[in-house]
Coordinates of C-alpha atoms and ligand atoms in Angstrom, one line a residue:
X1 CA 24.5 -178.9 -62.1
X2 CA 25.8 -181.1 -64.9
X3 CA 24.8 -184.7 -64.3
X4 CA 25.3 -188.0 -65.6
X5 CA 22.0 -187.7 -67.4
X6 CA 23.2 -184.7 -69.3
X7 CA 25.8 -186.6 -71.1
X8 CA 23.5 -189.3 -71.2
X9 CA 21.3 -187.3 -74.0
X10 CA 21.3 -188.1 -77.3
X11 CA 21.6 -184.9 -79.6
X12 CA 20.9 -185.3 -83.2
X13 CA 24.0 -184.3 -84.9
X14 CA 22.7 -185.0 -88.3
X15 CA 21.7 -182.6 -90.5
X16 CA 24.1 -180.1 -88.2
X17 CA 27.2 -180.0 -90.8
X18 CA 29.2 -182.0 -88.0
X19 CA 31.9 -183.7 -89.9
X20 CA 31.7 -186.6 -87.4
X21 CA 28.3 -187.4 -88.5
X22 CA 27.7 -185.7 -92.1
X23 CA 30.9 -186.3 -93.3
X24 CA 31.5 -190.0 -91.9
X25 CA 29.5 -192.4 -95.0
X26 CA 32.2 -190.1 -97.5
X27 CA 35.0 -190.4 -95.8
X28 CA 34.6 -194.2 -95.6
X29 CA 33.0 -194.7 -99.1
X30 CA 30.1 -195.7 -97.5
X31 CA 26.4 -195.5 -99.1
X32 CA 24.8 -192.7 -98.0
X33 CA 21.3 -194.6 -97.7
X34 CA 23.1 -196.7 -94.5
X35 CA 23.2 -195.4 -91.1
X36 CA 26.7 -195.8 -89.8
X37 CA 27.7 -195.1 -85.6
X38 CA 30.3 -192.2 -86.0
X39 CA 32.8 -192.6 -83.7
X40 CA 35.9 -191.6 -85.4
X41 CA 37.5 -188.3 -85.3
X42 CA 37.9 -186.3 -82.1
X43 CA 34.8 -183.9 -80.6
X44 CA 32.0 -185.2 -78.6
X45 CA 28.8 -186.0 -79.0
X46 CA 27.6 -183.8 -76.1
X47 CA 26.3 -180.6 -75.6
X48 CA 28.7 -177.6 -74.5
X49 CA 27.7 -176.5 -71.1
X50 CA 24.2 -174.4 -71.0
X51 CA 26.7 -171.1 -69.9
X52 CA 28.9 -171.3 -72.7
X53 CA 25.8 -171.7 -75.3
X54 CA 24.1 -168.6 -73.6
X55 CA 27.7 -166.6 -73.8
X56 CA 28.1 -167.5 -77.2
X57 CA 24.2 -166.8 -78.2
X58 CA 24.5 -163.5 -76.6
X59 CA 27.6 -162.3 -78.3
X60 CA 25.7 -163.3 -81.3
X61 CA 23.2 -161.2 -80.8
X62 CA 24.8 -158.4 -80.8
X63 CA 24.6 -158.5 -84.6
X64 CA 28.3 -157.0 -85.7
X65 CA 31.3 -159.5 -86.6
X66 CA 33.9 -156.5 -87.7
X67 CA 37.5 -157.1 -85.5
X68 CA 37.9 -157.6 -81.9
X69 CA 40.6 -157.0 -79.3
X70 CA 42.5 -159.6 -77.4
X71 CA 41.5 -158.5 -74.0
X72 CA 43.0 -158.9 -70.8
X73 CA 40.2 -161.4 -70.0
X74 CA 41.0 -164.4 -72.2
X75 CA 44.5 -164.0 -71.0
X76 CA 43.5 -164.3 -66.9
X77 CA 41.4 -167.4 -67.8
X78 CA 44.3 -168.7 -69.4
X79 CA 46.4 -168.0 -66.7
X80 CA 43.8 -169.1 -63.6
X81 CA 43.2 -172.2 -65.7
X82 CA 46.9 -173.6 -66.1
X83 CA 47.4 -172.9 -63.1
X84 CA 44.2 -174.8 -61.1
X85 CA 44.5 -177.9 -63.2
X86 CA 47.8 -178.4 -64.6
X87 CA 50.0 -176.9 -61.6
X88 CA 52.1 -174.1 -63.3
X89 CA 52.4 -170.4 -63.5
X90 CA 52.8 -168.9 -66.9
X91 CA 52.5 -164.6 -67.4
X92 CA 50.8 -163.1 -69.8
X93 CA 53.2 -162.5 -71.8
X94 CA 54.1 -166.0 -72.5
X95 CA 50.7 -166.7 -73.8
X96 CA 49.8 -166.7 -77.4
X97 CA 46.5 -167.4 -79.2
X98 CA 47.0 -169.6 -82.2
X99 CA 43.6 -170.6 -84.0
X100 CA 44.5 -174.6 -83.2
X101 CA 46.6 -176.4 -81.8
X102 CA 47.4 -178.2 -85.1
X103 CA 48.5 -174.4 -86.2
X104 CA 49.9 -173.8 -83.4
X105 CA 53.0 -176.8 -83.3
X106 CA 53.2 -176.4 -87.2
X107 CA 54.1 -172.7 -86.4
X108 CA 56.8 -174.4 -84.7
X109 CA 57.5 -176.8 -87.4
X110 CA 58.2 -173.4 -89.5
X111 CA 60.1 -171.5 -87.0
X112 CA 62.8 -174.0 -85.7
X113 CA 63.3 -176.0 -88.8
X114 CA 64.4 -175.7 -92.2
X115 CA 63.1 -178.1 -95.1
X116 CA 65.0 -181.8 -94.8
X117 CA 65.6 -180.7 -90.7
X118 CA 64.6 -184.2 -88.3
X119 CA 61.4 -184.0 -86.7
X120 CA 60.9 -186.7 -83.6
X121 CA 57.4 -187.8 -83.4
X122 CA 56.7 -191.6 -81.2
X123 CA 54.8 -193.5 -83.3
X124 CA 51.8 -194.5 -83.7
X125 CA 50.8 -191.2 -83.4
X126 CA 47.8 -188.0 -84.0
X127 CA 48.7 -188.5 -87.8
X128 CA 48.5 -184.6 -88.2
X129 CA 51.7 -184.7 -86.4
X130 CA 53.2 -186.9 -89.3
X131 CA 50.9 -184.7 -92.2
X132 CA 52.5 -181.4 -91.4
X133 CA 56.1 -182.6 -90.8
X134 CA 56.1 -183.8 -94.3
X135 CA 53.7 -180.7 -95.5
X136 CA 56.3 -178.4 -94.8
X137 CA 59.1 -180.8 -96.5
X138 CA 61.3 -181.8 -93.3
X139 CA 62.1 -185.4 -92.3
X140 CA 60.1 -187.7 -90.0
X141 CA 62.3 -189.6 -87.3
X142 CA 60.6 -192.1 -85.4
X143 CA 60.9 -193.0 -81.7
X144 CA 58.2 -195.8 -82.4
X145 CA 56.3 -196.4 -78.4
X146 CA 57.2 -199.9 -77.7
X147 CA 54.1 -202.2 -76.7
X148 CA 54.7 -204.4 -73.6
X149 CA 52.8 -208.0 -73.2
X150 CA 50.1 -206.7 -71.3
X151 CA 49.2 -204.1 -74.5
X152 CA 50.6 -201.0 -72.8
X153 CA 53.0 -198.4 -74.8
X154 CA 56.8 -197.3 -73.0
X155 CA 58.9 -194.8 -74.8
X156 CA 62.5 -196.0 -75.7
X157 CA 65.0 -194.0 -74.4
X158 CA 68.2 -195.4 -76.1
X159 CA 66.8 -194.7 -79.4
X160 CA 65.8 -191.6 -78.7
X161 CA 69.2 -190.9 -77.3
X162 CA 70.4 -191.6 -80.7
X163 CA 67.7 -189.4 -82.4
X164 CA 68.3 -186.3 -80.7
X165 CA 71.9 -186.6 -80.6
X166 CA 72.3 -186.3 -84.5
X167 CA 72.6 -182.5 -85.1
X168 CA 70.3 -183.1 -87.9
X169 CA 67.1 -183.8 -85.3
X170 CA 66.1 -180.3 -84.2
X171 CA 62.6 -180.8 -82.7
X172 CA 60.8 -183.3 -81.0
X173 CA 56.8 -183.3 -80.8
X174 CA 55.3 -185.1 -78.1
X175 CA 51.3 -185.9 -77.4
X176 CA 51.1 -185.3 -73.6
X177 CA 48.9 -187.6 -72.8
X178 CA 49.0 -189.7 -75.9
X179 CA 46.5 -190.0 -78.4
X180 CA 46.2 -193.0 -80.1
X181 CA 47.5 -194.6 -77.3
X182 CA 46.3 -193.3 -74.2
X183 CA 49.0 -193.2 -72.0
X184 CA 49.0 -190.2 -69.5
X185 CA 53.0 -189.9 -69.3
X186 CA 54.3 -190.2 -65.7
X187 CA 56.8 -187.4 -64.5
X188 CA 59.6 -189.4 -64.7
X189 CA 59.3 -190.4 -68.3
X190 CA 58.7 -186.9 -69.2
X191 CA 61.6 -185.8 -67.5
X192 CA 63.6 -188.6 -69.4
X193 CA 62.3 -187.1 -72.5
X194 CA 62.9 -183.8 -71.4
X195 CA 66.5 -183.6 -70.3
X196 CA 67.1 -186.2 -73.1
X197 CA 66.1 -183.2 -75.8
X198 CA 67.4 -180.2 -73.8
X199 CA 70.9 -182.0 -73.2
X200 CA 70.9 -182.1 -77.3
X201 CA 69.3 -179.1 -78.4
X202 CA 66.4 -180.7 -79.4
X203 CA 63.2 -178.3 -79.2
X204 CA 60.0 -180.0 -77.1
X205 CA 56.6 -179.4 -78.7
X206 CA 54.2 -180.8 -75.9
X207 CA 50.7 -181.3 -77.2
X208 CA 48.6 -181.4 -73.9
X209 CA 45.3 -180.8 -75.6
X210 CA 43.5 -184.1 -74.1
X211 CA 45.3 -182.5 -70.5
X212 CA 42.3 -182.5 -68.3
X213 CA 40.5 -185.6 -69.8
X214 CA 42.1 -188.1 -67.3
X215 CA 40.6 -191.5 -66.4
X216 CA 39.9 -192.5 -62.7
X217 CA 43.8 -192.6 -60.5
X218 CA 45.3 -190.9 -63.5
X219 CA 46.8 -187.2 -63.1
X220 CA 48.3 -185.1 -66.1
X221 CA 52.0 -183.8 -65.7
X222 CA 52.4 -180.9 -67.8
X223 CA 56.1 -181.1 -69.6
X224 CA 56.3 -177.2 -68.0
X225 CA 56.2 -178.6 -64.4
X226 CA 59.6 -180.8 -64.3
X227 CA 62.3 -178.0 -64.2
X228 CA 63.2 -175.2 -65.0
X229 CA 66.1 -176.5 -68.0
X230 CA 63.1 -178.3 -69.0
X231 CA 60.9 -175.2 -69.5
X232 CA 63.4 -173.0 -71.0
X233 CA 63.4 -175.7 -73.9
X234 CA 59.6 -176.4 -74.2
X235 CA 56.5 -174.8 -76.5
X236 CA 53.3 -176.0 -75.0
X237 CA 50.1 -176.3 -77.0
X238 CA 46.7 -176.2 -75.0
X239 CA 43.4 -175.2 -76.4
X240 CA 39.8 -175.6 -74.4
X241 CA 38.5 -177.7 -77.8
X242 CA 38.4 -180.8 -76.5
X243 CA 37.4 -181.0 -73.2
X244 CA 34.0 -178.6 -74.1
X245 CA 33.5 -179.6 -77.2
X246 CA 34.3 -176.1 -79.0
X247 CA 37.1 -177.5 -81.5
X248 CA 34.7 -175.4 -84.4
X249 CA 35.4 -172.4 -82.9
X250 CA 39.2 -172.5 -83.0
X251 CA 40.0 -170.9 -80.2
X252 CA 43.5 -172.2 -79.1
X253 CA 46.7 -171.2 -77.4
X254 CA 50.7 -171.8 -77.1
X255 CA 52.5 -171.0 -73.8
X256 CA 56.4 -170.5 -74.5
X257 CA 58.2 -169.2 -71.1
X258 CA 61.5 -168.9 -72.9
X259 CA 62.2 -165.1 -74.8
X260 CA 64.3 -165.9 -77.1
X261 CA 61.9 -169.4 -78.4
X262 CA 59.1 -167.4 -78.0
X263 CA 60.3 -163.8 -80.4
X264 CA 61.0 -166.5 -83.0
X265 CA 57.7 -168.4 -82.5
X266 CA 56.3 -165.1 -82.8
X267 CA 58.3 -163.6 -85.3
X268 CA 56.8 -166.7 -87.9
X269 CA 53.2 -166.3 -86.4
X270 CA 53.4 -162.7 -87.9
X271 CA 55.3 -163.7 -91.0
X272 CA 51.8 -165.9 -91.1
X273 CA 49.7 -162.9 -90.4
X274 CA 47.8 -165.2 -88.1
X275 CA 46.8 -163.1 -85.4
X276 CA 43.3 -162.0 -85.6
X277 CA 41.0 -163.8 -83.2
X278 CA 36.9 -164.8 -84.2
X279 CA 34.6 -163.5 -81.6
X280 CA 33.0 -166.8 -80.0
X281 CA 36.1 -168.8 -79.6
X282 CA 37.4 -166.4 -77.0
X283 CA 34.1 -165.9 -75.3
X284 CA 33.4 -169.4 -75.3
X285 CA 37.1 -170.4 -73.3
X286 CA 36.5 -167.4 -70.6
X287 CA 33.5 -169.1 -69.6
X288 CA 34.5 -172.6 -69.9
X289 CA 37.9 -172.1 -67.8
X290 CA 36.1 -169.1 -65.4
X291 CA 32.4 -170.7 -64.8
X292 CA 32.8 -174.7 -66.1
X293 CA 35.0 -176.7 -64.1
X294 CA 32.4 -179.1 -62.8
X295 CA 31.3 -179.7 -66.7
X296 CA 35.1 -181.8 -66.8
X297 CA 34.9 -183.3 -63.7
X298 CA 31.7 -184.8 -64.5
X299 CA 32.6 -185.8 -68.4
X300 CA 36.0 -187.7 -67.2
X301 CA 33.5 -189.6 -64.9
X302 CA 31.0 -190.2 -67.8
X303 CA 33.9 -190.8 -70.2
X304 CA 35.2 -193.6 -67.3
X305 CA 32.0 -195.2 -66.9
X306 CA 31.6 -195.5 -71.1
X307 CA 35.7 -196.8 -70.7
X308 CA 34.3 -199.4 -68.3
X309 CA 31.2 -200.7 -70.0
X310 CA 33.4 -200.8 -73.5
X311 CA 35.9 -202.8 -71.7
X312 CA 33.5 -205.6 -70.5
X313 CA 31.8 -205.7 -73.3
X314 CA 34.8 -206.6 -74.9
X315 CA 35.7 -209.5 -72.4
X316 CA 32.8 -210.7 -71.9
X317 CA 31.7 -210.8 -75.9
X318 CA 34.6 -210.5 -78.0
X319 CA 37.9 -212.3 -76.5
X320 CA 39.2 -212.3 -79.8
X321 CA 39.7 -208.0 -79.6
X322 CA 42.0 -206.6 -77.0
X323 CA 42.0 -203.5 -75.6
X324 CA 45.3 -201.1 -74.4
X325 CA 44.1 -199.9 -71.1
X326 CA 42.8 -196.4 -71.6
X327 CA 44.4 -193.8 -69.1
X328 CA 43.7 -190.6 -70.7
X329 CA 41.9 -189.2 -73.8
X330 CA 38.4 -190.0 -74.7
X331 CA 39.7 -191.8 -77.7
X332 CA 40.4 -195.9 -77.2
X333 CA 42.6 -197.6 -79.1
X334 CA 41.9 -201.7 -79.9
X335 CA 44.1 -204.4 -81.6
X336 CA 41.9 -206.6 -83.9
X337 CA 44.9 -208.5 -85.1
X338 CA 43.3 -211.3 -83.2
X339 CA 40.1 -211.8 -85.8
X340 CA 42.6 -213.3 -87.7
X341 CA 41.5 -210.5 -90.9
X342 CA 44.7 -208.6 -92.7
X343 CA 44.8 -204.9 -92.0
X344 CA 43.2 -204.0 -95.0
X345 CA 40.3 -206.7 -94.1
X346 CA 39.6 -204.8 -90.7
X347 CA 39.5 -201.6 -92.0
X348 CA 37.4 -202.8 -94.5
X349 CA 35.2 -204.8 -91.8
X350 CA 34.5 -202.0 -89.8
X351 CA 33.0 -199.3 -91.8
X352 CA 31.5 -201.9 -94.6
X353 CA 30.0 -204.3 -92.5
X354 CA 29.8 -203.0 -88.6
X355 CA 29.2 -199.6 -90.4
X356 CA 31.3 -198.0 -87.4
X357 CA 33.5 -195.1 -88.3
X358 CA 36.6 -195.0 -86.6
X359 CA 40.0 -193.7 -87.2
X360 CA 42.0 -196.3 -88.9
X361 CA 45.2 -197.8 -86.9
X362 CA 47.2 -197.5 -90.6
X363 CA 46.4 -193.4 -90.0
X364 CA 48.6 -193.2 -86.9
X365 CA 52.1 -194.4 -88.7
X366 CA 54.2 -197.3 -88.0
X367 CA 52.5 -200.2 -84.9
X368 CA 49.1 -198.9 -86.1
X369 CA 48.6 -201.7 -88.2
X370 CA 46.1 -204.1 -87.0
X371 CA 44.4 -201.6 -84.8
X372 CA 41.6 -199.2 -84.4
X373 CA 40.6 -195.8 -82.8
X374 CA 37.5 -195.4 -81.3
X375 CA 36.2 -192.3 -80.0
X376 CA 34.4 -192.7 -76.6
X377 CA 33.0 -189.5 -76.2
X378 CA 29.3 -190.5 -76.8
X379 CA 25.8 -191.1 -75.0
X380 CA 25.7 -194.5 -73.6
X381 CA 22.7 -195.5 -76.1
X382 CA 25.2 -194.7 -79.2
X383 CA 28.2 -197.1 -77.6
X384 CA 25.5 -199.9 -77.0
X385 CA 24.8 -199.6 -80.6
X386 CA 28.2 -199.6 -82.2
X387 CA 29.2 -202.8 -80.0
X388 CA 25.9 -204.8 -80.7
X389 CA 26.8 -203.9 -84.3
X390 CA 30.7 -204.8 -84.0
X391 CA 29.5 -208.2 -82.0
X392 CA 27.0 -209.3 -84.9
X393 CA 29.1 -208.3 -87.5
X394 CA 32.1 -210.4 -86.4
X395 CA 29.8 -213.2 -85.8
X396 CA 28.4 -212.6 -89.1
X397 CA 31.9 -211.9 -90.9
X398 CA 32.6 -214.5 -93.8
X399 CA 29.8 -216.4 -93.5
Ligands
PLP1 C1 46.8 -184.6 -80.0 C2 45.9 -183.7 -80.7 N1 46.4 -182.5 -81.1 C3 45.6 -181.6 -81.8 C4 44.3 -181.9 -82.1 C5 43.5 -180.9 -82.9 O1 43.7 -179.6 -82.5 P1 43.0 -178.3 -83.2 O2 41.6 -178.8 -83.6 O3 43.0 -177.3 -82.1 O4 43.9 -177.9 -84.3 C6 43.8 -183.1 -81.8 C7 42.4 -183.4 -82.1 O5 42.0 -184.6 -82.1 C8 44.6 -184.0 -81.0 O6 44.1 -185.2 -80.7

C-alpha cells in the first residue's frame, strides 16, 4: 500500500542526470559549488510506484531494444483509464500515441494551421504553448485569464468571442486544468469555451495532462464530456507523465473522436514519421492505469497536505507574498509583487539569494510578471527547506 510515508522519502536525485536537480544551478546561472532547492520544472520528486519499477526492470532485462508493436494492451489501458477517472468512452481507434504531449498539440499546430494562421492560447500560460506557436511561424492571440480580487483566474468570454470569430484564428489551445494557474475549469466554463470555438470553426486542443492531480473538493471535467458538437471539434492530449512521474519515458497519447480531424492529425503524424514507440514508456502506462490507481489517490492527498502547509507558511510568515488558491496541478503559482522588488529583482531574488529554482512568472507570457511557479511535488523535508530559505532571504534582502 502506498502511504504518506512513501512520498514522505527523500530520494537523492543528484548525480541521477534529473534536469530538475542537475540541470537547475545552469539554468539559473547559479554557482555550481551552492546547493539550490529545485522546485521549478514539472516531475516529482518521488519514486514511481514499486510495480511500475519492477515492470520496467524486467522488460529491461530481457536484454534486446530492436522495434516493438503497439499492442492491444496499451490501448485497453487507455481506454479503461479515461473511462474510470475522467468519465468518457473513447474506441480504439480514436487513440493515438504521440511521444509527448508537447508533440502531440504541436502535431496539431502543423496539421490545422498554416504559417501566420491565429493560435488562441489564455495567458499566462505552460510557455511551451507560446514556444511552438511561434516555432512553427503562426500568430499568438491572447485570451489573457482575468485575475479577480481575491487572486483567482476567470476566462473572458467577450474577447474570446472576438478572437475566434476572426476567420484568421483557427485553433485554440486550452490547459485543462490550468498550469500556471491552477484552476480546474468548471463544466460550464468549458462548455462556454467550447461552443464559443465550435460555433466559429475554431479547433480545441485540450491539454488535460495534470487531469487526475486534483486538490481536495475539486473534480476534472474533460472538454470530451460536455456534448457531443463539443467532441466533434476537440483533440485531447493525455499522457500518464505526470501523475507517475514517468515524463522521461515519453510515453503519451492524443484521443481525437472526430474522422475527418483525426485522418488529418494522422496524416501530419506520418508526414513526421513519428510513430515508433520505446519499449518502457508503454509498459510503464499499462501498469500505472491497470495496477496503480491508489498511487494517485494517495499523491493528490500528499500533494494537498504540502498545498496546505505552503499556504500557512505563507500567512503566517510572509504576509507580504500571496498565494492564487491552488485547485489542481502540483505546480503553485505566487504573486511577490508585494516585496515591493521589480520583476527582474524577484527573479533575481529567488535563485541568487533564496537559491530556490522555480519557473519564472515572465516564462508564462503576459500577467506573469511579478509572479512565480513553484512546483509542489516534493518530500515535506525539501518544502520546509525552500520556505525557511525564502523566509530568511526576504528578511535578509537589501540589508
Ligand atoms: C500543461 C502541460 N502540458 C504538457 C507538458 C509536458 O508534456 P510532455 O512532457 O509529455 O511533452 C507539461 C509539463 O509540465 C504541462 O504542464
Amino acid at each position: 500500500m502506498i502511504t504518506r510515508e512513501f512520498f514522505d522519502q527523500y530520494v537523492e536525485r543528484r548525480g541521477t542526470r534529473s534536469i530538475k536537480w542537475d540541470g537547475c544551478n545552469a539554468k539559473f546561472g547559479v554557482d555550481p559549488s551552492v546547493e539550490m532547492v529545485p522546485m521549478w520544472i514539472a516531475d516529482m520528486d518521488f519514486k514511481c510506484h514499486p510495480k511500475i519499477v519492477e515492470a520496467v526492470t524486467r522488460k529491461a532485462q530481457e536484454g534486446i531494444y530492436g522495434y516493438c508493436v503497439k499492442p492491444d494492451s496499451f490501448y485497453e489501458a487507455i481506454m479503461s483509464w479515461v473511462s474510470r477517472r475522467y468519465h468518457w468512452e473513447p474506441k480504439k481507434e480514436w487513440i493515438i500515441f504521440t511521444p509527448g504531449v508537447i508533440p502531440g498539440f504541436t502535431l496539431a499546430i502543423q496539421a490545422f494551421t498554416q504559417p501566420g494562421d491565429g493560435i488562441i492560447v489564455q495567458t499566462p500560460v505552460y510557455y511551451p504553448f507560446m514556444d511552438e506557436i511561434k516555432n512553427n511561424q503562426r500568430t499568438m492571440v491572447e485570451n489573457t485569464l482575468v485575475q479577480k480580487e481575491n487572486g483567482s483566474y476567470v476566462m473572458d468570454y467577450e474577447d474570446l468571442e472576438v478572437k475566434a470569430r476572426d476567420p484568421r484564428n483557427k485553433l485554440m489551445i486550452i490547459s485543462n486544468p490550468h498550469n500556471p494557474v491552477g484552476r480546474c475549469w468548471t463544466p460550464e466554463e468549458l462548455e462556454r469555451v467550447g461552443n464559443i470555438c465550435a460555433d466559429n470553426g475554431v479547433i480545441v486542443v485540450s491539454d488535460e495532462i495534470h487531469a487526475d492531480l486534483m486538490m481536495k473538493g475539486y473534480h476534472h471535467t474533460a472538454m470530451c464530456t460536455l456534448s457531443e458538437k463539443i467532441r466533434q471539434n476537440t483533440i485531447t492530449n493525455y499522457a500518464p507523465s505526470k501523475t507517475f512521474n514517468l515524463a522521461g519515458l515519453q510515453t503519451a497519447y492524443t484521443i481525437i473522436p472526430n474522422d475527418k480531424i483525426r485522418a488529418a492529425y494522422e496524416a501530419q503524424l506520418n508526414a513526421n514519421r513519428i510513430f515508433n514507440m520505446n519499449w518502457f514508456g508503454p509498459v510503464a502506462l499499462e501498469t500505472a492505469y491497470n495496477e496503480c490507481e491508489e498511487y494517485v489517490d494517495a499523491l493528490c492527498d500528499y500533494i494537498d497536505s504540502n498545498k496546505q502547509y505552503f499556504n500557512e507558511y505563507i500567512r503566517e510568515n510572509l504576509p507580504q507574498l500571496k498565494v492564487t488558491e491552488l485547485e489542481a496541478t502540483y505546480l503553485t503559482w505566487v504573486d511577490f509583487r508585494g516585496t515591493g522588488m521589480s520583476t527582474e529583482e524577484i527573479e533575481h531574488f529567488i535563485a541568487h539569494e533564496a537559491h530556490i529554482g522555480v519557473d519564472m512568472g515572465t516564462w508564462f507570457g503576459t500577467g506573469g510578471a511579478g509572479f512565480l511557479r513553484f512546483g509542489l511535488s516534493c518530500p515535506r523535508c525539501i518544502l520546509e527547506k525552500a520556505l525557511d530559505q525564502l523566509k530568511s532571504a526576504l528578511e535578509n534582502h537589501g540589508k
